[in-house]
Amino acid sequence: GTAALIWNERIREKVTNFIMNQSKEQRILNFVLQNAVRGDPCSVVDAIDKYCSQKEWAMNVGNEKGLILDKTVEEANPSVALELGTYCGYSAVRISRLLKAGARLLTVEFNPEFAAIAKQMIEFAGVQDKVKLLEGPSAEIIPQLKKKYEVDTLDFVFLDHWKDRYTPDTILLQECNLLRKGTVLLADNVIFPGAPDFLDYVRKSPHFQCTNYPSHLEYMQVEDAMEKAVFLG
């Protein structure tokens, strides 16, 4: 089933990494640099989708769930947005292209290799003025947002990092008073690989109003979903 498919992808990826002496993420970036239009975020998003649906699977939010992300960002119309888990910069580019003038996105990435790729992706897309990439663990960065990055409250938060960090980081955002009445949280991969404790937490909490958006795992016909949780104060 699904696990076998992804396992095969991982083996193929390791072999390719060894032969080509570069990572899958580097190959995604190279494909974008060669096929997308510099300064055009939509063409960067399209190029990544094309590569990942045709050549190598990758954990971007993807085109199907990307439309749910777009709609949620447009509805929230954030001035300050936070993304947890930058990876190659796909969703950072996708979100930033929808931001109004003067709005900003802070995106957090723990893996230095991914952060280096994402930085180039963001610059190539021409959205570096709207996006600030913060490198390090979310548990350390979230408490610094107010003082170090001059965040009062967040309007929109996209959770797409380690699934076991969804709940503690949501609690941390609450404890650090970074959420206001109406702040929108959107969490990816809540079914596959799954974030059951997060769903349990936000759905049972009187502080959140939840909506579930059934979908499929990026570039595959595997059941997945996104969960929207609006903070009620």
GROMACS .gro file of C-alpha atoms in nm, residues 57-232:
model
  176
   57TRP     CA    1   0.780   1.259  -0.481
   58ALA     CA    2   0.842   1.525  -0.215
   59MET     CA    3   0.662   1.648   0.094
   60ASN     CA    4   0.543   1.985  -0.037
   61VAL     CA    5   0.181   2.066   0.033
   62GLY     CA    6   0.120   2.007  -0.340
   63ASN     CA    7  -0.134   2.137  -0.590
   64GLU     CA    8  -0.457   1.987  -0.452
   65LYS     CA    9  -0.406   2.086  -0.087
   66GLY     CA   10  -0.238   2.403  -0.215
   67LEU     CA   11  -0.579   2.528  -0.328
   68ILE     CA   12  -0.713   2.480   0.027
   69LEU     CA   13  -0.409   2.668   0.157
   70ASP     CA   14  -0.466   2.950  -0.095
   71LYS     CA   15  -0.833   2.986  -0.002
   72THR     CA   16  -0.755   2.990   0.371
   73VAL     CA   17  -0.482   3.253   0.328
   74GLU     CA   18  -0.709   3.469   0.112
   75GLU     CA   19  -0.988   3.450   0.373
   76ALA     CA   20  -0.753   3.528   0.663
   77ASN     CA   21  -0.588   3.810   0.462
   78PRO     CA   22  -0.297   3.817   0.711
   79SER     CA   23  -0.064   4.105   0.790
   80VAL     CA   24   0.166   3.869   0.981
   81ALA     CA   25   0.177   3.498   0.896
   82LEU     CA   26   0.386   3.216   1.041
   83GLU     CA   27   0.483   2.891   0.872
   84LEU     CA   28   0.632   2.604   1.069
   85GLY     CA   29   0.834   2.380   0.834
   86THR     CA   30   0.974   2.559   0.528
   87TYR     CA   31   1.124   2.251   0.358
   88CYS     CA   32   1.210   2.365  -0.001
   89GLY     CA   33   1.013   2.688   0.022
   90TYR     CA   34   0.715   2.570  -0.184
   91SER     CA   35   0.440   2.684   0.052
   92ALA     CA   36   0.634   2.996   0.156
   93VAL     CA   37   0.632   3.103  -0.211
   94ARG     CA   38   0.271   2.992  -0.244
   95ILE     CA   39   0.156   3.190   0.062
   96SER     CA   40   0.366   3.500  -0.008
   97ARG     CA   41   0.224   3.545  -0.358
   98LEU     CA   42  -0.117   3.605  -0.194
   99LEU     CA   43  -0.003   3.853   0.072
  100LYS     CA   44  -0.118   4.213   0.057
  101ALA     CA   45   0.132   4.498   0.037
  102GLY     CA   46   0.328   4.538   0.360
  103ALA     CA   47   0.235   4.192   0.493
  104ARG     CA   48   0.506   3.945   0.594
  105LEU     CA   49   0.557   3.574   0.637
  106LEU     CA   50   0.796   3.428   0.894
  107THR     CA   51   0.889   3.071   0.805
  108VAL     CA   52   1.073   2.836   1.041
  109GLU     CA   53   1.301   2.552   0.925
  110PHE     CA   54   1.504   2.325   1.153
  111ASN     CA   55   1.712   2.150   0.884
  112PRO     CA   56   2.002   2.371   0.762
  113GLU     CA   57   2.020   2.195   0.422
  114PHE     CA   58   1.650   2.257   0.356
  115ALA     CA   59   1.685   2.616   0.477
  116ALA     CA   60   1.968   2.680   0.230
  117ILE     CA   61   1.759   2.544  -0.059
  118ALA     CA   62   1.448   2.737   0.053
  119LYS     CA   63   1.644   3.062   0.072
  120GLN     CA   64   1.745   3.028  -0.294
  121MET     CA   65   1.393   2.925  -0.393
  122ILE     CA   66   1.241   3.229  -0.218
  123GLU     CA   67   1.493   3.466  -0.381
  124PHE     CA   68   1.444   3.313  -0.726
  125ALA     CA   69   1.066   3.356  -0.687
  126GLY     CA   70   1.128   3.722  -0.601
  127VAL     CA   71   0.941   3.713  -0.270
  128GLN     CA   72   1.237   3.767  -0.036
  129ASP     CA   73   1.098   4.107   0.071
  130LYS     CA   74   0.787   3.940   0.211
  131VAL     CA   75   0.942   3.626   0.358
  132LYS     CA   76   1.184   3.596   0.649
  133LEU     CA   77   1.335   3.252   0.696
  134LEU     CA   78   1.418   3.167   1.057
  135GLU     CA   79   1.651   2.872   1.102
  136GLY     CA   80   1.626   2.655   1.412
  137PRO     CA   81   1.382   2.454   1.625
  138SER     CA   82   1.029   2.592   1.648
  139ALA     CA   83   1.030   2.546   2.028
  140GLU     CA   84   1.315   2.800   2.052
  141ILE     CA   85   1.196   3.043   1.784
  142ILE     CA   86   0.829   3.078   1.883
  143PRO     CA   87   0.911   3.236   2.223
  144GLN     CA   88   1.143   3.487   2.045
  145LEU     CA   89   0.883   3.609   1.796
  146LYS     CA   90   0.755   3.902   2.000
  147LYS     CA   91   1.085   4.053   2.112
  148LYS     CA   92   1.328   3.951   1.839
  149TYR     CA   93   1.098   3.964   1.535
  150GLU     CA   94   0.853   4.234   1.649
  151VAL     CA   95   0.543   4.021   1.620
  152ASP     CA   96   0.245   4.140   1.821
  153THR     CA   97  -0.001   3.868   1.725
  154LEU     CA   98  -0.022   3.631   1.428
  155ASP     CA   99  -0.310   3.639   1.182
  156PHE     CA  100  -0.237   3.306   1.015
  157VAL     CA  101  -0.028   3.002   1.109
  158PHE     CA  102   0.052   2.712   0.874
  159LEU     CA  103   0.168   2.395   1.051
  160ASP     CA  104   0.360   2.166   0.820
  161HIS     CA  105   0.663   2.051   1.019
  162TRP     CA  106   0.709   1.748   1.245
  163LYS     CA  107   0.367   1.610   1.326
  164ASP     CA  108   0.458   1.549   1.692
  165ARG     CA  109   0.534   1.923   1.723
  166TYR     CA  110   0.186   2.038   1.614
  167THR     CA  111   0.031   2.019   1.962
  168PRO     CA  112   0.322   2.151   2.175
  169ASP     CA  113   0.381   2.436   1.931
  170THR     CA  114   0.011   2.530   1.926
  171ILE     CA  115   0.015   2.536   2.308
  172LEU     CA  116   0.336   2.742   2.295
  173LEU     CA  117   0.174   2.995   2.058
  174GLN     CA  118  -0.110   3.031   2.310
  175GLU     CA  119   0.123   3.061   2.609
  176CYS     CA  120   0.331   3.327   2.432
  177ASN     CA  121   0.012   3.526   2.358
  178LEU     CA  122   0.079   3.513   1.984
  179LEU     CA  123  -0.279   3.422   1.894
  180ARG     CA  124  -0.566   3.672   1.892
  181LYS     CA  125  -0.939   3.621   1.855
  182GLY     CA  126  -0.975   3.513   1.491
  183THR     CA  127  -0.620   3.388   1.429
  184VAL     CA  128  -0.643   3.105   1.174
  185LEU     CA  129  -0.433   2.790   1.214
  186LEU     CA  130  -0.411   2.548   0.922
  187ALA     CA  131  -0.245   2.210   0.972
  188ASP     CA  132  -0.132   1.982   0.690
  189ASN     CA  133  -0.106   1.600   0.687
  190VAL     CA  134  -0.348   1.547   0.975
  191ILE     CA  135  -0.451   1.207   0.833
  192PHE     CA  136  -0.133   1.092   0.660
  193PRO     CA  137   0.120   1.062   0.819
  194GLY     CA  138  -0.132   1.192   1.073
  195ALA     CA  139  -0.149   1.418   1.377
  196PRO     CA  140  -0.414   1.252   1.594
  197ASP     CA  141  -0.311   1.424   1.919
  198PHE     CA  142  -0.332   1.765   1.751
  199LEU     CA  143  -0.683   1.692   1.617
  200ASP     CA  144  -0.782   1.572   1.962
  201TYR     CA  145  -0.640   1.887   2.123
  202VAL     CA  146  -0.793   2.154   1.897
  203ARG     CA  147  -1.129   1.979   1.856
  204LYS     CA  148  -1.179   1.936   2.232
  205SER     CA  149  -1.050   2.281   2.322
  206PRO     CA  150  -1.311   2.553   2.383
  207HIS     CA  151  -1.057   2.800   2.238
  208PHE     CA  152  -1.075   2.666   1.882
  209GLN     CA  153  -1.341   2.628   1.618
  210CYS     CA  154  -1.240   2.355   1.374
  211THR     CA  155  -1.311   2.269   1.012
  212ASN     CA  156  -1.175   1.961   0.837
  213TYR     CA  157  -1.087   1.962   0.466
  214PRO     CA  158  -1.055   1.608   0.329
  215SER     CA  159  -0.803   1.580   0.048
  216HIS     CA  160  -0.520   1.356  -0.074
  217LEU     CA  161  -0.154   1.322   0.009
  218GLU     CA  162   0.052   1.544  -0.218
  219TYR     CA  163   0.096   1.392  -0.567
  220MET     CA  164  -0.071   1.062  -0.462
  221GLN     CA  165  -0.419   0.911  -0.438
  222VAL     CA  166  -0.384   0.859  -0.064
  223GLU     CA  167  -0.644   0.995   0.179
  224ASP     CA  168  -0.524   1.294   0.375
  225ALA     CA  169  -0.678   1.612   0.516
  226MET     CA  170  -0.605   1.962   0.640
  227GLU     CA  171  -0.751   2.097   0.962
  228LYS     CA  172  -0.841   2.461   1.008
  229ALA     CA  173  -0.860   2.579   1.369
  230VAL     CA  174  -0.976   2.937   1.435
  231PHE     CA  175  -0.870   3.076   1.772
  232LEU     CA  176  -1.167   3.211   1.966
   0.00000   0.00000   0.00000
